Each structure stands twice: as C-alpha cells, then as structure tokens.
Amino acid sequence: MSTKHHQAGSHPPSPGEQQHPIGVYLKIWLLLFLLSTGSYLVDFFHLQGGLRWSLVLIFMALKAGLIISIFMHLGWERLSLKCLVILPPIAILVLIVFMASEGRYTSDSRDNHFTAYPQQEYHP
C-alpha cells in the first residue's frame, strides 16, 4: 500500500470541492482589467449626461457580476443561493426607483403649485 504525503496546510480536494484551472482566473482578471479600462475611458473622453452614467453603471454591473460569479464561486452554486444573493439588491433598486419617481413628482407638483400662485408679502 502506498500512502500519499501532503504538504502541511494542504488537503486533498473533497468530493464536493471543485478545482478550477488558473487559466479561468487569469482570463477573468484580464476581462476585469479591460472593463476597468473602459470605465476610465468614459472619464478620459469627458462623456457627460445619461451616456456617461449608463456606461459607468454597465461597466460596474459587469465587473460585479464577474467577481461574484467567478471569485466568490456563485456561478457554481445552486439556484436558491443565487436568488438569495441577487434578488435583494434588485428589490432595493426597484424601491429606490419608486421613491425617486415619487420624489420627483412631489417636487414638480410643489414647483407648479407655488410658482403658479406666487405668495404675496405679509404686511400687518
């Protein structure tokens, strides 16, 4: 019988563990570098307005998705765990959009009401 000796601190992969080749991580690092370069180019070319914020948010979401799926190993997890991690931020984003639209409506209605009927100065 032969026994395998392992280095101190290392352990053989258990049946539930997955070993991913280093090439996957290097490709993701390169892709993250390219996405970061793209987000820096948005500032370099002085893009403004909706285009700027759209590109920044797209690059941010892509980088976050890659980091979560590969480096945090969520890509290899069950659907229930993926939903547990992904759905709450989406729900919060939807609520933020609702609150922002309600705030905009309130601000616009106040502006319309108070500018249509300017208040007169009070003279006792």
Short mmCIF file of C-alpha atoms in Angstrom, two decimals:
data_model
loop_
_atom_site.label_atom_id
_atom_site.label_comp_id
_atom_site.label_asym_id
_atom_site.label_seq_id
_atom_site.Cartn_x
_atom_site.Cartn_y
_atom_site.Cartn_z
CA MET A 1 0.00 0.00 0.00
CA SER A 2 1.30 3.37 -0.89
CA THR A 3 0.40 6.47 1.04
CA LYS A 4 0.48 9.96 -0.35
CA HIS A 5 2.08 12.62 1.77
CA HIS A 6 0.67 16.12 1.53
CA GLN A 7 2.40 19.34 2.43
CA ALA A 8 1.48 20.96 5.71
CA GLY A 9 -1.63 23.08 5.35
CA SER A 10 -2.77 21.47 2.12
CA HIS A 11 -5.50 18.92 1.81
CA PRO A 12 -6.79 16.78 -1.00
CA PRO A 13 -9.93 18.07 -2.66
CA SER A 14 -13.07 16.62 -1.12
CA PRO A 15 -15.77 15.15 -3.37
CA GLY A 16 -17.89 18.33 -3.09
CA GLU A 17 -14.98 20.66 -3.87
CA GLN A 18 -14.23 21.82 -7.39
CA GLN A 19 -10.80 22.65 -8.72
CA HIS A 20 -10.79 25.36 -11.36
CA PRO A 21 -7.81 25.85 -13.65
CA ILE A 22 -5.76 29.00 -13.14
CA GLY A 23 -6.48 29.96 -16.76
CA VAL A 24 -10.09 30.76 -15.88
CA TYR A 25 -8.98 33.22 -13.20
CA LEU A 26 -6.39 34.83 -15.47
CA LYS A 27 -8.98 35.33 -18.22
CA ILE A 28 -11.40 36.90 -15.74
CA TRP A 29 -8.65 39.18 -14.40
CA LEU A 30 -7.88 40.28 -17.96
CA LEU A 31 -11.57 40.89 -18.64
CA LEU A 32 -11.89 42.88 -15.40
CA PHE A 33 -8.87 44.95 -16.45
CA LEU A 34 -10.46 45.67 -19.84
CA LEU A 35 -13.77 46.64 -18.22
CA SER A 36 -11.94 48.93 -15.78
CA THR A 37 -10.08 50.49 -18.70
CA GLY A 38 -13.43 51.12 -20.38
CA SER A 39 -14.80 52.84 -17.29
CA TYR A 40 -11.69 55.02 -17.06
CA LEU A 41 -12.02 55.93 -20.74
CA VAL A 42 -15.51 57.25 -20.01
CA ASP A 43 -13.87 59.89 -17.79
CA PHE A 44 -10.91 60.37 -20.11
CA PHE A 45 -13.16 61.33 -23.03
CA HIS A 46 -15.27 63.59 -20.77
CA LEU A 47 -18.57 61.94 -21.62
CA GLN A 48 -21.48 63.70 -19.93
CA GLY A 49 -25.11 63.14 -19.05
CA GLY A 50 -27.06 59.95 -19.46
CA LEU A 51 -24.47 58.28 -21.68
CA ARG A 52 -21.78 58.67 -19.04
CA TRP A 53 -23.90 57.27 -16.21
CA SER A 54 -25.24 54.46 -18.38
CA LEU A 55 -21.74 53.33 -19.32
CA VAL A 56 -20.44 53.65 -15.75
CA LEU A 57 -23.34 51.56 -14.41
CA ILE A 58 -23.00 48.95 -17.17
CA PHE A 59 -19.27 48.55 -16.51
CA MET A 60 -19.91 48.40 -12.76
CA ALA A 61 -22.61 45.73 -13.11
CA LEU A 62 -20.48 43.61 -15.44
CA LYS A 63 -17.47 43.75 -13.12
CA ALA A 64 -19.59 42.96 -10.07
CA GLY A 65 -21.22 40.04 -11.88
CA LEU A 66 -17.87 38.57 -12.88
CA ILE A 67 -16.44 38.95 -9.39
CA ILE A 68 -19.49 37.39 -7.75
CA SER A 69 -19.82 34.52 -10.20
CA ILE A 70 -16.15 33.53 -10.51
CA PHE A 71 -14.17 34.73 -7.50
CA MET A 72 -16.96 34.20 -4.98
CA HIS A 73 -17.87 30.90 -6.75
CA LEU A 74 -21.54 31.81 -7.06
CA GLY A 75 -21.57 30.58 -10.64
CA TRP A 76 -21.26 27.02 -9.39
CA GLU A 77 -23.85 27.25 -6.62
CA ARG A 78 -27.49 26.19 -6.55
CA LEU A 79 -30.20 28.44 -7.93
CA SER A 80 -31.64 29.06 -4.46
CA LEU A 81 -28.35 30.53 -3.22
CA LYS A 82 -28.01 32.65 -6.36
CA CYS A 83 -31.51 34.04 -5.78
CA LEU A 84 -30.68 34.68 -2.13
CA VAL A 85 -27.73 36.85 -3.15
CA ILE A 86 -29.06 38.51 -6.30
CA LEU A 87 -32.75 39.23 -5.64
CA PRO A 88 -32.48 41.53 -2.57
CA PRO A 89 -30.31 44.15 -4.34
CA ILE A 90 -32.70 44.08 -7.30
CA ALA A 91 -35.66 44.61 -4.96
CA ILE A 92 -33.86 47.51 -3.27
CA LEU A 93 -33.10 49.04 -6.67
CA VAL A 94 -36.77 48.82 -7.66
CA LEU A 95 -37.79 50.51 -4.39
CA ILE A 96 -35.21 53.26 -4.95
CA VAL A 97 -36.63 53.89 -8.43
CA PHE A 98 -40.15 54.11 -6.97
CA MET A 99 -39.01 56.53 -4.26
CA ALA A 100 -37.10 58.67 -6.75
CA SER A 101 -40.09 58.91 -9.09
CA GLU A 102 -42.38 59.82 -6.18
CA GLY A 103 -39.89 62.44 -5.00
CA ARG A 104 -39.69 63.89 -8.50
CA TYR A 105 -43.49 64.03 -8.72
CA THR A 106 -43.73 65.74 -5.32
CA SER A 107 -41.04 68.26 -6.24
CA ASP A 108 -42.65 69.03 -9.60
CA SER A 109 -46.11 69.42 -8.11
CA ARG A 110 -44.77 71.78 -5.44
CA ASP A 111 -42.93 73.81 -8.07
CA ASN A 112 -46.06 74.02 -10.22
CA HIS A 113 -48.29 74.97 -7.31
CA PHE A 114 -46.07 77.57 -5.70
CA THR A 115 -44.93 79.21 -8.94
CA ALA A 116 -48.44 79.42 -10.40
CA TYR A 117 -49.69 81.35 -7.38
CA PRO A 118 -46.86 83.48 -6.04
CA GLN A 119 -47.30 84.31 -2.42
CA GLN A 120 -47.83 87.92 -1.55
CA GLU A 121 -45.78 89.53 1.12
CA TYR A 122 -47.39 89.76 4.52
CA HIS A 123 -47.93 93.35 5.70
CA PRO A 124 -49.61 93.61 9.12
#
